[in-house]
Coordinates of C-alpha atoms and ligand atoms in Angstrom, one line a residue:
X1 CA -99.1 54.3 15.2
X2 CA -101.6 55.0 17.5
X3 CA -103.8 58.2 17.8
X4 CA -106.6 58.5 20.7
X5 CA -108.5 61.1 21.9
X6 CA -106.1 62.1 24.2
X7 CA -107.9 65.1 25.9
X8 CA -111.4 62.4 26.7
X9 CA -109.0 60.3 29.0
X10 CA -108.6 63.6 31.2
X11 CA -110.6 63.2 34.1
X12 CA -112.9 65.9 34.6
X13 CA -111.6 67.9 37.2
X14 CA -109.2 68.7 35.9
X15 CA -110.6 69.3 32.5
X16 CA -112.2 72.4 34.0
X17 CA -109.2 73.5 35.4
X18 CA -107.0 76.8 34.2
X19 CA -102.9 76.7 34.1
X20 CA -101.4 79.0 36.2
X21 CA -100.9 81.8 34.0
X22 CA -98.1 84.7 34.5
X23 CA -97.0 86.9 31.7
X24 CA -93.5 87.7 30.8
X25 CA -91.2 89.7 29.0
X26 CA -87.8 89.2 28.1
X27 CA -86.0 92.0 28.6
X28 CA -88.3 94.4 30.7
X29 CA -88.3 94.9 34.2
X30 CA -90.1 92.8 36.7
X31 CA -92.1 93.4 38.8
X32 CA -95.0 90.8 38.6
X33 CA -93.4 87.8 40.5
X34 CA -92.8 89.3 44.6
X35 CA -89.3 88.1 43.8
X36 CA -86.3 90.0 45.6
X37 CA -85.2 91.8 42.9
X38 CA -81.7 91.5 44.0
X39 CA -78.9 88.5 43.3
X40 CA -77.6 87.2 46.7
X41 CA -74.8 89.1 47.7
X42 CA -71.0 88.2 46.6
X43 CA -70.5 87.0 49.9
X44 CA -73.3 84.6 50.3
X45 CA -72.5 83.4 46.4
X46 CA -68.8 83.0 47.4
X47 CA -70.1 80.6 50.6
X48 CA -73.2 78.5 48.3
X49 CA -70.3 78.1 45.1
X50 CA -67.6 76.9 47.8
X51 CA -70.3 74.2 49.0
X52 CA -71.5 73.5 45.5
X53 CA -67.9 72.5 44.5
X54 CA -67.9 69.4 46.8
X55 CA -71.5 68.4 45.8
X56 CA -72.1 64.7 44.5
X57 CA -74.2 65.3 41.8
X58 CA -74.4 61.8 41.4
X59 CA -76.1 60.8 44.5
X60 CA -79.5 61.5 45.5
X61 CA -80.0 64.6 48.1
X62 CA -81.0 64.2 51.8
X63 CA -84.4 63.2 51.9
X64 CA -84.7 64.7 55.2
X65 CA -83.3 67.9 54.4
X66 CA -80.9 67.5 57.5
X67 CA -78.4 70.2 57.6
X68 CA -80.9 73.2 56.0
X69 CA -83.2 72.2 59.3
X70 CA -80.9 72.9 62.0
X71 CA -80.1 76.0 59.8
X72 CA -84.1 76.9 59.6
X73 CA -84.2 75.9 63.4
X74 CA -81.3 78.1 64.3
X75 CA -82.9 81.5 63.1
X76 CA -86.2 80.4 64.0
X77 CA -85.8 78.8 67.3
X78 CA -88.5 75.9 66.6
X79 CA -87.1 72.1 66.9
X80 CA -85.8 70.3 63.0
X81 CA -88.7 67.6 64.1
X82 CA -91.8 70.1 63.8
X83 CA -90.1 71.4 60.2
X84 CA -90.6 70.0 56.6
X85 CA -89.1 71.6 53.7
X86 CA -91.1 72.0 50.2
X87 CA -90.1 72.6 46.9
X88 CA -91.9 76.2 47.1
X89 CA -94.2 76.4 50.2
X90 CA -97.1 75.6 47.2
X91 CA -95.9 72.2 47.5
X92 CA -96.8 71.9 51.4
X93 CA -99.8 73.4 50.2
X94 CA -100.9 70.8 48.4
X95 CA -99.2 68.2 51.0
X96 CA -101.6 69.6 53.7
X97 CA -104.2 68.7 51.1
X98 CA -103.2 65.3 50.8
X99 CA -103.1 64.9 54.2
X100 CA -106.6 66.2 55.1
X101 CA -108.3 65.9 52.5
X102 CA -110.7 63.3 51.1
X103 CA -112.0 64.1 47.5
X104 CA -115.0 65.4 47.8
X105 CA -114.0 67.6 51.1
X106 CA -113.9 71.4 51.6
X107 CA -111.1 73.9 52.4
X108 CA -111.4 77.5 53.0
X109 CA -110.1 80.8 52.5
X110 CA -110.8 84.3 51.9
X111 CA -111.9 85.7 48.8
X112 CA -109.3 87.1 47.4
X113 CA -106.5 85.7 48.0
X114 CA -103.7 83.6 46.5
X115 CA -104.6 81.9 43.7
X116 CA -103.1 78.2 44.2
X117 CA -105.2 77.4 46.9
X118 CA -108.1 76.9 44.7
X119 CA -106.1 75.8 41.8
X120 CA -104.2 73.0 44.1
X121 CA -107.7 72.2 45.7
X122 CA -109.8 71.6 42.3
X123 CA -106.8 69.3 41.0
X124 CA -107.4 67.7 43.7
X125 CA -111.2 67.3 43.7
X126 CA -111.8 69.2 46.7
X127 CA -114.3 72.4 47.1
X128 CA -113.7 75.1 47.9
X129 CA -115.4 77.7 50.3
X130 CA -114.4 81.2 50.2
X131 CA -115.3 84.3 52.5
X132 CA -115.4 87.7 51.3
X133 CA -113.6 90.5 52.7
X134 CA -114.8 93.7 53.5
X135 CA -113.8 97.1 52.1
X136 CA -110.8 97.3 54.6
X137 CA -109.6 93.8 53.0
X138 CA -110.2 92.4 56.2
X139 CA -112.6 89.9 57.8
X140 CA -114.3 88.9 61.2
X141 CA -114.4 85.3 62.3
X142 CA -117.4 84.8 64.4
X143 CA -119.7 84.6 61.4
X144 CA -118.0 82.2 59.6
X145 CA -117.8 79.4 62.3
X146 CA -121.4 78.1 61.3
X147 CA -120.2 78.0 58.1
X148 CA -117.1 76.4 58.3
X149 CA -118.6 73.8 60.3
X150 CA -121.7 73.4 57.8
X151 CA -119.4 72.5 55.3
X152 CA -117.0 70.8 57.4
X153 CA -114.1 72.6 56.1
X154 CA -110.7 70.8 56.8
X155 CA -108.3 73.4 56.1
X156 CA -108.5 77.3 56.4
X157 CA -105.8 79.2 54.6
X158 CA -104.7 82.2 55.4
X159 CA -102.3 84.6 53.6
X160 CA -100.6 86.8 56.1
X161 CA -99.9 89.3 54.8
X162 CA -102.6 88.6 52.2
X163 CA -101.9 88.5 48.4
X164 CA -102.8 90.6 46.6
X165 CA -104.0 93.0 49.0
X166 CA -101.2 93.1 50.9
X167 CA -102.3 93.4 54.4
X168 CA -102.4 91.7 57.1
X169 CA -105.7 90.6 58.4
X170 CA -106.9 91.6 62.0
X171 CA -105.1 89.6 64.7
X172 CA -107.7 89.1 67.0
X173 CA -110.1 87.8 64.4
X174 CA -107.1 84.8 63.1
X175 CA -106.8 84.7 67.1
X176 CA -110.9 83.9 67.0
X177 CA -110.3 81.6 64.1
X178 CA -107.3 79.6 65.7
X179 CA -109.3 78.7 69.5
X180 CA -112.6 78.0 67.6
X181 CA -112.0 76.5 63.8
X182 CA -112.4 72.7 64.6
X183 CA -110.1 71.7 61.5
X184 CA -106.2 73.2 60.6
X185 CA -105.6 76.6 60.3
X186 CA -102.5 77.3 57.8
X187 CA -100.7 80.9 58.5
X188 CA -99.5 81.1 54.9
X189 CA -96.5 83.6 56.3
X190 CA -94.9 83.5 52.6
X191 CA -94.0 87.2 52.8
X192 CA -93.1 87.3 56.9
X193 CA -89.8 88.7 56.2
X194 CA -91.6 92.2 55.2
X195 CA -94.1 92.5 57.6
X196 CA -92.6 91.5 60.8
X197 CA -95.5 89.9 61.7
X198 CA -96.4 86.2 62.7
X199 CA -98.3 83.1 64.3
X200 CA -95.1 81.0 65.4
X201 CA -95.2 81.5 68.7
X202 CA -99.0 80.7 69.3
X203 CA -97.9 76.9 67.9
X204 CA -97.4 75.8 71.8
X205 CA -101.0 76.4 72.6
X206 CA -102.8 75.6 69.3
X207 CA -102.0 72.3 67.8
X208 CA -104.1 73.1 64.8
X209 CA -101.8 75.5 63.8
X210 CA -99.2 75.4 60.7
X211 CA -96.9 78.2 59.6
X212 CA -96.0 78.1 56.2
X213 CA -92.2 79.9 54.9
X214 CA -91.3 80.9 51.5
X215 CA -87.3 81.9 50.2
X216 CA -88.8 82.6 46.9
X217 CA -89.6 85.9 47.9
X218 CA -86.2 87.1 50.0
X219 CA -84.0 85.6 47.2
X220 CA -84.0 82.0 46.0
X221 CA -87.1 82.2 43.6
X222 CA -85.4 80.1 41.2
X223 CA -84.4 77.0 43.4
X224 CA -87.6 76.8 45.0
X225 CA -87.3 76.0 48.9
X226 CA -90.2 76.7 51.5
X227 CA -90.7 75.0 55.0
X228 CA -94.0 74.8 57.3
X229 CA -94.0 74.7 61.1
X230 CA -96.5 71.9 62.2
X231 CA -96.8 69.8 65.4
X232 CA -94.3 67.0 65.4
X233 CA -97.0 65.0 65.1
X234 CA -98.3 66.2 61.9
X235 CA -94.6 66.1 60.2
X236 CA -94.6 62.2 59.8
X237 CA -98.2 62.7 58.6
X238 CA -97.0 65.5 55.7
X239 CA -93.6 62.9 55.3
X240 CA -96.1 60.0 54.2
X241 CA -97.3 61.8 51.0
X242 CA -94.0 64.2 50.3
X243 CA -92.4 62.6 46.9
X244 CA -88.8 61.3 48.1
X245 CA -85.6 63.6 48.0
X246 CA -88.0 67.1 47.3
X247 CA -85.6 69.4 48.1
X248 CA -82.5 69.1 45.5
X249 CA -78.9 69.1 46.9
X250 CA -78.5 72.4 44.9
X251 CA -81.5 73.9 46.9
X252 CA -81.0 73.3 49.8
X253 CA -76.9 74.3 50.3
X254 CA -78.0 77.8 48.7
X255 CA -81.2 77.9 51.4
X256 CA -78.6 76.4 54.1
X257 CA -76.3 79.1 53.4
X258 CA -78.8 81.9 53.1
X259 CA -80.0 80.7 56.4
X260 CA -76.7 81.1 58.2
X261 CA -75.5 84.3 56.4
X262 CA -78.8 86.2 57.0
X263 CA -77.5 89.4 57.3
X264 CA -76.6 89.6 53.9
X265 CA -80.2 88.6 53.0
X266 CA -81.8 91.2 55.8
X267 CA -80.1 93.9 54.4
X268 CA -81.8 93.7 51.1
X269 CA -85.1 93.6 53.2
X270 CA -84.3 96.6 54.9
X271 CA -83.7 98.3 51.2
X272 CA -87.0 96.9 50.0
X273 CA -89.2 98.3 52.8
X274 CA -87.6 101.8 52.5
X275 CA -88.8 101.3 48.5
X276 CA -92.1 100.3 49.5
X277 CA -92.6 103.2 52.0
X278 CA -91.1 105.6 49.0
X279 CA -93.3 103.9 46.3
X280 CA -96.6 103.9 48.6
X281 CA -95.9 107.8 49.1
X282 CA -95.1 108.4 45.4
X283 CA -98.5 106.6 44.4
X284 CA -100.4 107.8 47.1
X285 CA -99.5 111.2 45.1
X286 CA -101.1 110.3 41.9
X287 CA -105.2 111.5 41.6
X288 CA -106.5 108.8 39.6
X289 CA -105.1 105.5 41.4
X290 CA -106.5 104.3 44.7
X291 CA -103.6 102.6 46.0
X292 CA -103.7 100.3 49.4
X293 CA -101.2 100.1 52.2
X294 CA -98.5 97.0 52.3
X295 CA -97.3 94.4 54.9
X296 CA -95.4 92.6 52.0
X297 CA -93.1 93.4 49.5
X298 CA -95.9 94.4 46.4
X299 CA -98.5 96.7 46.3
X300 CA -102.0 96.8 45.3
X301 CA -103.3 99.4 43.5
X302 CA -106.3 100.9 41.9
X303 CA -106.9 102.8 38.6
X304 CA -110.2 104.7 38.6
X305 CA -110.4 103.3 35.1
X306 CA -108.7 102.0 32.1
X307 CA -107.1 98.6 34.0
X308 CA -105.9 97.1 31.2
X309 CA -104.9 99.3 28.8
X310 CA -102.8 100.6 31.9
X311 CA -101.5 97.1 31.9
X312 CA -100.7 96.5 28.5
X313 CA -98.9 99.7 28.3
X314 CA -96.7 99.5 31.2
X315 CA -95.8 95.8 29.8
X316 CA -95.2 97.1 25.8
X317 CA -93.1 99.7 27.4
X318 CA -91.0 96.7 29.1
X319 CA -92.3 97.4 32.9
X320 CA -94.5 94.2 33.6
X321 CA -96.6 94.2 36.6
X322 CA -99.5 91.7 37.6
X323 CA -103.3 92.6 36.2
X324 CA -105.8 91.5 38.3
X325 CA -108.3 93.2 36.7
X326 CA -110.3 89.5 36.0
X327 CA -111.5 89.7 39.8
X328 CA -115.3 91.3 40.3
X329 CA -113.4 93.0 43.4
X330 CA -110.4 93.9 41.7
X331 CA -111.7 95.9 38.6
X332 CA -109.1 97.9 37.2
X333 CA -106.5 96.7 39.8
X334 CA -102.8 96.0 39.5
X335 CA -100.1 94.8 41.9
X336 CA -96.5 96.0 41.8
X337 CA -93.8 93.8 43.2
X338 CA -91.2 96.4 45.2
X339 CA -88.1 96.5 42.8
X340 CA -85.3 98.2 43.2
X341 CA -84.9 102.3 43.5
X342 CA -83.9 102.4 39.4
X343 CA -87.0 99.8 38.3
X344 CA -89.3 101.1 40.8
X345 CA -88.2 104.9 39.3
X346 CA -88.7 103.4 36.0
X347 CA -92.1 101.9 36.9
X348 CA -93.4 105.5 38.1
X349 CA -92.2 107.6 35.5
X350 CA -94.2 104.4 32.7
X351 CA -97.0 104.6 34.6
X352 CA -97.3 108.5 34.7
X353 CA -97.2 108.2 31.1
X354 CA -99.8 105.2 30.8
X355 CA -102.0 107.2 32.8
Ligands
PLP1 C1 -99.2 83.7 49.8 C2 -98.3 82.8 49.1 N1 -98.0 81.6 49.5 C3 -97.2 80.8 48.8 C4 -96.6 81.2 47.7 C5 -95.7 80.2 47.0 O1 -94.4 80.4 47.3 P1 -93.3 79.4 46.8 O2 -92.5 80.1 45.8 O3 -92.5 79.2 48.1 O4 -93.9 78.2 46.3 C6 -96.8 82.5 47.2 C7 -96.1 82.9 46.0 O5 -96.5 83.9 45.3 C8 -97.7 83.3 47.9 O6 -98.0 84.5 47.4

């Protein structure tokens, strides 16, 4: 029997490092994730359990992912050779890393913003640079070129909309950012279904360019499928240090499906945005929150005190939500993934109470 210090041999990095941390609760309703909070539709299951019955579980998936691609490429209209599918869009995160990145190297992004860009980047050994935004959650680009090129940043990322704030930043300035940033600029566009709103067709002129996808948040959470948008040229880069076969078979006939049944999908959307323009309304209501408009499907919002005993109310009462009270510029703030009209009726009525 042998017993070592097990927790020495851990390199140092990532020693210092925290674990993604999300609370849970069993039974409660929630609203902490930016999940869809619906199942897909009985249609859509009827089409992915039809597929599913002639899978060969035995053999390995595609490793090229070839059959969700021409799906991705038929609803976005960009070419299967500038697309590369990720279990979860964080794992192209990190691939863009891997490609760019040399320990020791520096990527950027605003502060805040989502969290596993710096948790991805320390594992890795890289720095990180943030920029701060202003009160309007926003930022400008011309003063963060010296910066950026002081450090020799390799990657800026970009949240758009941003979480947790939930906005999306100023075109013109990611415009600025694109034509002048000397290194790749990632449109993380994880919560693009809700916002409309997107880079993809600015990929022709700016080679620099990558658009990241989620499904996580319009349904498929639990199989974990994202996709990027790069230059063809930077695909068999990411393809050198993506692990073999990713994407499961199981993954990617639901994604597949979802992708050619989309109507199913955008109807849920539809449902979600009139809940976020009812649940922006219904907060705006309340005196003691501050609460921040949305591009994506969660909102940010402030209490004027109290944070976490809001928090820990609203989760012993079974409505979990996401504190982000830790931040210096988040004191006392929460955000509320949209839910359905019930959960999001629930959430209201428990936080009128925890208030
Ligand atoms: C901005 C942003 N990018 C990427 C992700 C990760 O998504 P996925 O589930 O596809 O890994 C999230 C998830 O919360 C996110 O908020």
């Amino acid at each position: 029997m042998s017993q070592i210090n097990l927790t020495d041999l851990v390199c140092e990095k990532v020693k210092s490092l925290k674990a993604y941390h999300v609370e849970s609760v069993e039974d409660g309703i929630k609203l902490h994730a930016n999940e869809n909070p619906y199942p897909p539709s009985p249609e859509l299951l009827k089409k992915i359990l039809a597929r599913f019955e002639q899978l060969d579980l035995n053999r390995y998936p595609d490793p090229d992912c070839k059959t969700l691609k021409e799906a991705i490429s038929n609803r976005i209209g960009v070419p299967t050779n500038q697309l590369v599918i990720g279990n979860g869009s964080d794992e192209l995160i990190q691939n863009l890393m891997q490609v760019f990145c040399n320990a020791g190297d520096t990527i950027a992004f605003p502060d805040t913003t989502f969290a596993m860009y710096a948790i991805t980047a320390k594992g890795m050994g890289l720095n990180v640079q943030t920029f701060p935004l202003n009160d309007n959650w926003d930022f400008e680009a011309a003063p963060l070129f010296e910066k950026l090129n002081a450090s020799h940043a390799r990657i800026v990322f970009i949240s758009y909309p941003n979480n947790p704030t939930g906005n999306c930043f100023s075109r013109t300035e990611i415009q600025k950012l694109v034509e002048n940033f000397e290194g790749i600029v990632v449109l993380d566009e994880a919560y693009y279904d809700f916002s409309g709103q997107t880079f993809l067709n600015q990929m022709k002129d700016h080679n620099n360019l990558v658009v990241l996808r989620s499904l996580s948040k319009i349904g498929l959470a639990g199989l974990r499928v994202g996709y990027g948008i790069f230059s063809s040229t930077l695909v068999d880069e990411i393809n050198k240090v993506r692990l073999p076969y990713n994407s499961n078979s199981i993954s990617q006939i639901a994604a597949t499906e979802l992708m050619n049944n989309f109507d199913t999908v955008q109807k849920q959307i539809d449902s979600i945005k009139e809940e976020r323009s009812r649940l922006l309304n219904e907060l705006a209501k309340i005196k003691t929150i501050t609460v921040f408009p949305s591009d994506a499907n969660f909102i940010l919002f402030q209490a004027s005190k109290n944070g976490e005993n809001i928090f820990r109310n609203l989760m012993e009462n079974g409505v979990l939500v996401r504190n982000l009270g830790a931040h210096p510029r988040l004191k006392n703030c929460m955000r509320v993934t949209i839910g359905t009209k019930a959960e999001n009726d629930e959430f209201l009525d428990r936080l009128a109470k925890a208030l």
